[in-house]
């Protein structure tokens, strides 16, 4: 049994790869298109032709696929073996035998491994580094492969103080439960969450707003699936978060400047794009 499997078995880590495997059954051309558009929008580009793209924690592989379709040379890695398999599946399906897209197992906390990868025009890690168990070290390591003048696109959960602490406890509890109780626990938490959302929608006399949160979810969520995102959210552990101010200060110390920001709702993910100042600009 590998280290990842042992951590899952002990209830110390959520198995994201199993969730992504289910998501791939719903992958469509429209979801891929939305993912491509979301990448271009945040990075401020029309395509990634001639660029190198590092996908840190590739998960389902959707955004590695989007980057490759946009013209980038892509290197994808993940700590979860099933996520590596999901990304490999998408490569084999859409770009079989393509030497411009590599997929492998690796950990963002392994500094030696990260340093061995070289430099990239774009380093991308959406909703990953807060699940490593050492978020600030992961954020530090993610800066290492960014070339001078390159971009880093990071999404991190917003720190909401006591609410974040409560959700950390919920996630920890979920992962430590035996399988049958996990399903019951998940159903209860999801039911409470969705009842609250429906009630708010009805009180505002906008019931269709709640319905669209399911039927049109992928349009506003990077091509993802609400069902699989909810599984990810309730189960996602380890779990850390950061305020925008903490992120700004951290990247400023690393020699980066903010290029783009998209804030999430509540404790959702804040999305950041930073540019690494060129060496002469830092001198």
Short mmCIF file of C-alpha atoms in Angstrom, two decimals:
data_model
loop_
_atom_site.label_atom_id
_atom_site.label_comp_id
_atom_site.label_asym_id
_atom_site.label_seq_id
_atom_site.Cartn_x
_atom_site.Cartn_y
_atom_site.Cartn_z
CA UNK A 1 0.00 0.00 0.00
CA UNK A 2 1.44 3.42 -0.98
CA UNK A 3 1.62 6.41 1.33
CA UNK A 4 -1.45 8.08 -0.17
CA UNK A 5 -3.55 4.93 0.28
CA UNK A 6 -2.35 4.56 3.87
CA UNK A 7 -3.37 8.17 4.65
CA UNK A 8 -6.82 7.58 3.14
CA UNK A 9 -7.18 4.33 5.10
CA UNK A 10 -6.33 6.15 8.36
CA UNK A 11 -8.91 8.86 7.62
CA UNK A 12 -6.21 11.52 7.21
CA UNK A 13 -6.96 12.29 3.56
CA UNK A 14 -9.88 12.35 1.14
CA UNK A 15 -9.60 10.27 -2.03
CA UNK A 16 -10.10 13.00 -4.63
CA UNK A 17 -9.19 10.70 -7.50
CA UNK A 18 -12.22 8.45 -6.96
CA UNK A 19 -14.45 11.50 -7.16
CA UNK A 20 -12.79 12.71 -10.38
CA UNK A 21 -13.17 9.29 -11.94
CA UNK A 22 -16.93 9.69 -11.59
CA UNK A 23 -16.79 13.22 -13.02
CA UNK A 24 -15.09 12.04 -16.22
CA UNK A 25 -18.21 10.08 -17.09
CA UNK A 26 -19.99 13.43 -17.44
CA UNK A 27 -17.25 15.22 -19.35
CA UNK A 28 -18.54 16.87 -22.51
CA UNK A 29 -17.28 19.15 -25.21
CA UNK A 30 -19.19 22.01 -23.60
CA UNK A 31 -17.48 21.48 -20.24
CA UNK A 32 -14.08 21.46 -21.96
CA UNK A 33 -14.95 24.68 -23.79
CA UNK A 34 -15.97 26.41 -20.53
CA UNK A 35 -12.72 25.25 -18.89
CA UNK A 36 -10.71 26.72 -21.77
CA UNK A 37 -12.56 30.02 -21.54
CA UNK A 38 -12.03 30.25 -17.79
CA UNK A 39 -8.28 29.72 -18.21
CA UNK A 40 -8.00 32.37 -20.92
CA UNK A 41 -10.13 34.83 -18.96
CA UNK A 42 -8.10 34.64 -15.74
CA UNK A 43 -4.73 34.58 -17.50
CA UNK A 44 -5.68 37.42 -19.83
CA UNK A 45 -4.78 35.55 -23.04
CA UNK A 46 -6.48 34.26 -26.18
CA UNK A 47 -4.53 31.01 -26.20
CA UNK A 48 -1.42 29.37 -24.76
CA UNK A 49 0.41 28.67 -28.01
CA UNK A 50 4.16 28.40 -27.45
CA UNK A 51 3.78 28.44 -23.64
CA UNK A 52 4.75 25.82 -21.06
CA UNK A 53 2.10 24.91 -18.49
CA UNK A 54 2.58 23.07 -15.17
CA UNK A 55 -0.59 21.61 -13.65
CA UNK A 56 0.08 21.11 -9.93
CA UNK A 57 -2.42 18.57 -8.63
CA UNK A 58 -4.09 17.83 -11.96
CA UNK A 59 -7.11 16.04 -10.45
CA UNK A 60 -9.51 15.06 -13.23
CA UNK A 61 -7.06 16.34 -15.84
CA UNK A 62 -9.65 18.74 -17.31
CA UNK A 63 -7.46 21.81 -17.08
CA UNK A 64 -4.37 20.02 -18.35
CA UNK A 65 -6.51 19.06 -21.32
CA UNK A 66 -7.76 22.64 -21.70
CA UNK A 67 -4.21 24.01 -21.62
CA UNK A 68 -3.01 21.49 -24.20
CA UNK A 69 -5.93 22.29 -26.50
CA UNK A 70 -5.02 25.96 -26.15
CA UNK A 71 -1.56 25.16 -27.48
CA UNK A 72 0.63 24.79 -24.39
CA UNK A 73 3.23 22.13 -23.68
CA UNK A 74 1.83 20.57 -20.51
CA UNK A 75 3.31 18.73 -17.54
CA UNK A 76 0.71 17.30 -15.14
CA UNK A 77 1.30 15.67 -11.78
CA UNK A 78 -0.73 14.66 -8.75
CA UNK A 79 -0.15 12.98 -5.40
CA UNK A 80 -3.31 10.86 -5.71
CA UNK A 81 -2.66 7.81 -7.97
CA UNK A 82 -6.27 7.78 -9.18
CA UNK A 83 -6.03 11.44 -10.17
CA UNK A 84 -2.87 10.61 -12.14
CA UNK A 85 -4.86 7.84 -13.83
CA UNK A 86 -7.73 10.25 -14.64
CA UNK A 87 -5.35 12.75 -16.23
CA UNK A 88 -3.61 9.96 -18.13
CA UNK A 89 -6.98 8.77 -19.41
CA UNK A 90 -7.79 12.20 -20.83
CA UNK A 91 -4.40 12.44 -22.47
CA UNK A 92 -4.81 9.01 -24.07
CA UNK A 93 -8.34 9.89 -25.19
CA UNK A 94 -7.66 13.30 -26.70
CA UNK A 95 -3.88 13.41 -27.35
CA UNK A 96 -2.67 9.80 -27.66
CA UNK A 97 1.11 9.49 -27.93
CA UNK A 98 1.56 13.26 -27.62
CA UNK A 99 5.10 14.16 -26.49
CA UNK A 100 3.99 17.70 -25.59
CA UNK A 101 1.91 16.46 -22.63
CA UNK A 102 3.46 14.43 -19.83
CA UNK A 103 1.59 12.97 -16.85
CA UNK A 104 3.19 11.55 -13.72
CA UNK A 105 2.92 11.03 -9.99
CA UNK A 106 4.48 13.65 -7.74
CA UNK A 107 4.00 15.78 -4.63
CA UNK A 108 4.14 19.56 -4.42
CA UNK A 109 5.67 19.10 -0.94
CA UNK A 110 8.65 17.26 -2.46
CA UNK A 111 10.99 20.21 -3.04
CA UNK A 112 13.60 18.11 -4.84
CA UNK A 113 11.00 16.85 -7.30
CA UNK A 114 9.63 20.35 -7.96
CA UNK A 115 13.12 21.75 -8.56
CA UNK A 116 13.77 18.95 -11.07
CA UNK A 117 10.89 20.07 -13.30
CA UNK A 118 12.56 23.22 -14.60
CA UNK A 119 10.76 26.50 -15.33
CA UNK A 120 7.33 27.18 -16.80
CA UNK A 121 5.47 30.12 -18.31
CA UNK A 122 2.34 29.24 -16.35
CA UNK A 123 2.07 27.32 -13.08
CA UNK A 124 -1.53 26.36 -12.34
CA UNK A 125 -3.03 24.90 -9.16
CA UNK A 126 -6.76 25.32 -8.59
CA UNK A 127 -8.16 24.22 -5.23
CA UNK A 128 -5.27 21.88 -4.47
CA UNK A 129 -2.66 23.34 -2.16
CA UNK A 130 -5.05 23.83 0.77
CA UNK A 131 -5.53 20.03 0.76
CA UNK A 132 -1.86 19.07 1.13
CA UNK A 133 -1.63 19.27 4.92
CA UNK A 134 1.07 21.98 4.66
CA UNK A 135 -0.46 24.76 2.59
CA UNK A 136 2.17 27.45 3.05
CA UNK A 137 5.02 25.09 2.16
CA UNK A 138 3.02 24.00 -0.89
CA UNK A 139 2.47 27.63 -1.89
CA UNK A 140 6.19 28.28 -1.49
CA UNK A 141 7.15 25.26 -3.59
CA UNK A 142 4.65 26.25 -6.29
CA UNK A 143 6.61 29.46 -6.88
CA UNK A 144 9.85 27.58 -7.66
CA UNK A 145 9.04 26.57 -11.26
CA UNK A 146 7.70 30.00 -12.32
CA UNK A 147 10.13 31.60 -14.77
CA UNK A 148 10.96 35.32 -14.65
CA UNK A 149 7.95 37.12 -16.10
CA UNK A 150 5.87 33.95 -15.75
CA UNK A 151 2.42 33.57 -14.19
CA UNK A 152 1.13 31.54 -11.29
CA UNK A 153 -2.62 30.88 -11.15
CA UNK A 154 -3.69 29.71 -7.68
CA UNK A 155 -7.10 29.14 -6.08
CA UNK A 156 -7.27 28.87 -2.28
CA UNK A 157 -10.22 28.66 0.10
CA UNK A 158 -11.12 31.93 1.77
CA UNK A 159 -10.47 31.97 5.51
CA UNK A 160 -13.67 32.88 7.35
CA UNK A 161 -12.39 32.29 10.86
CA UNK A 162 -14.87 30.30 13.01
CA UNK A 163 -16.85 29.03 9.99
CA UNK A 164 -13.65 27.65 8.49
CA UNK A 165 -12.86 25.90 11.77
CA UNK A 166 -16.33 24.31 11.80
CA UNK A 167 -15.96 23.04 8.24
CA UNK A 168 -12.53 21.62 9.02
CA UNK A 169 -14.16 19.61 11.82
CA UNK A 170 -16.94 18.40 9.47
CA UNK A 171 -14.42 17.27 6.85
CA UNK A 172 -12.24 15.54 9.43
CA UNK A 173 -15.28 13.71 10.83
CA UNK A 174 -16.37 12.58 7.37
CA UNK A 175 -12.99 11.07 6.54
CA UNK A 176 -12.75 9.17 9.82
CA UNK A 177 -16.14 7.50 9.49
CA UNK A 178 -16.51 3.95 8.10
CA UNK A 179 -17.80 3.79 4.50
CA UNK A 180 -21.55 3.22 5.23
CA UNK A 181 -21.63 6.08 7.74
CA UNK A 182 -19.77 8.36 5.33
CA UNK A 183 -22.69 8.17 2.90
CA UNK A 184 -25.23 8.96 5.62
CA UNK A 185 -23.12 11.83 6.97
CA UNK A 186 -22.67 13.25 3.47
CA UNK A 187 -26.42 13.09 2.77
CA UNK A 188 -27.26 14.92 6.01
CA UNK A 189 -24.72 17.70 5.45
CA UNK A 190 -25.71 18.11 1.79
CA UNK A 191 -29.40 18.11 2.70
CA UNK A 192 -28.97 20.88 5.26
CA UNK A 193 -26.82 22.88 2.83
CA UNK A 194 -29.29 22.59 -0.05
CA UNK A 195 -32.36 23.23 2.14
CA UNK A 196 -30.76 26.48 3.26
CA UNK A 197 -30.01 27.48 -0.34
CA UNK A 198 -33.56 26.64 -1.45
CA UNK A 199 -35.08 28.58 1.46
CA UNK A 200 -33.02 31.67 0.64
CA UNK A 201 -34.08 31.43 -3.00
CA UNK A 202 -37.77 31.12 -2.07
CA UNK A 203 -37.62 34.03 0.39
CA UNK A 204 -36.20 36.18 -2.39
CA UNK A 205 -39.10 34.97 -4.62
CA UNK A 206 -36.56 33.60 -7.09
CA UNK A 207 -37.03 29.79 -7.05
CA UNK A 208 -35.45 29.43 -10.49
CA UNK A 209 -32.23 30.80 -9.01
CA UNK A 210 -31.90 27.63 -6.95
CA UNK A 211 -32.76 25.40 -9.90
CA UNK A 212 -30.13 27.08 -12.06
CA UNK A 213 -27.53 26.47 -9.34
CA UNK A 214 -27.74 22.83 -10.48
CA UNK A 215 -28.75 22.99 -14.15
CA UNK A 216 -26.37 25.81 -15.15
CA UNK A 217 -23.62 25.17 -12.61
CA UNK A 218 -20.84 24.39 -15.09
CA UNK A 219 -21.30 27.76 -16.85
CA UNK A 220 -20.07 29.61 -13.78
CA UNK A 221 -17.84 26.90 -12.32
CA UNK A 222 -15.09 26.33 -14.88
CA UNK A 223 -16.95 23.45 -16.55
CA UNK A 224 -17.11 21.42 -13.37
CA UNK A 225 -20.03 19.39 -11.95
CA UNK A 226 -21.91 20.62 -8.86
CA UNK A 227 -22.48 17.09 -7.57
CA UNK A 228 -18.80 16.19 -7.75
CA UNK A 229 -17.78 19.59 -6.38
CA UNK A 230 -20.07 19.01 -3.38
CA UNK A 231 -18.48 15.61 -2.74
CA UNK A 232 -15.09 17.33 -3.00
CA UNK A 233 -16.18 20.11 -0.62
CA UNK A 234 -17.66 17.95 2.14
CA UNK A 235 -14.92 15.32 1.94
CA UNK A 236 -11.94 17.51 1.08
CA UNK A 237 -9.38 16.96 3.84
CA UNK A 238 -6.73 18.06 4.87
CA UNK A 239 -8.25 21.53 4.78
CA UNK A 240 -6.65 24.95 5.19
CA UNK A 241 -7.58 28.46 4.07
CA UNK A 242 -6.12 31.94 3.69
CA UNK A 243 -7.39 35.51 3.55
CA UNK A 244 -6.65 37.58 0.44
CA UNK A 245 -4.47 39.86 2.56
CA UNK A 246 -2.32 36.92 3.68
CA UNK A 247 -1.95 35.76 0.07
CA UNK A 248 -1.03 39.23 -1.18
CA UNK A 249 1.65 39.60 1.49
CA UNK A 250 3.03 36.11 0.88
CA UNK A 251 3.46 36.58 -2.86
CA UNK A 252 4.81 40.09 -2.47
CA UNK A 253 7.64 38.66 -0.35
CA UNK A 254 8.33 36.12 -3.12
CA UNK A 255 8.75 38.86 -5.75
CA UNK A 256 5.33 38.51 -7.40
CA UNK A 257 2.76 41.13 -8.38
CA UNK A 258 -1.00 40.62 -8.56
CA UNK A 259 -2.33 40.46 -12.13
CA UNK A 260 -5.89 39.25 -11.61
CA UNK A 261 -8.22 38.42 -8.73
CA UNK A 262 -11.61 36.74 -8.55
CA UNK A 263 -13.10 36.38 -5.10
CA UNK A 264 -15.38 33.49 -4.20
CA UNK A 265 -18.47 33.62 -2.04
CA UNK A 266 -18.06 33.03 1.67
CA UNK A 267 -15.47 30.33 2.21
CA UNK A 268 -15.32 29.42 -1.50
CA UNK A 269 -12.07 29.69 -3.42
CA UNK A 270 -10.44 33.01 -4.18
CA UNK A 271 -8.61 32.89 -7.52
CA UNK A 272 -5.30 34.71 -7.93
CA UNK A 273 -3.01 35.28 -10.87
CA UNK A 274 0.42 36.65 -9.94
CA UNK A 275 3.31 37.54 -12.24
CA UNK A 276 6.90 36.96 -11.22
CA UNK A 277 8.90 40.16 -11.58
CA UNK A 278 11.82 39.84 -13.96
CA UNK A 279 15.25 39.64 -12.34
CA UNK A 280 16.25 43.15 -13.39
CA UNK A 281 13.01 44.54 -11.92
CA UNK A 282 13.79 42.89 -8.56
CA UNK A 283 17.38 44.16 -8.46
#
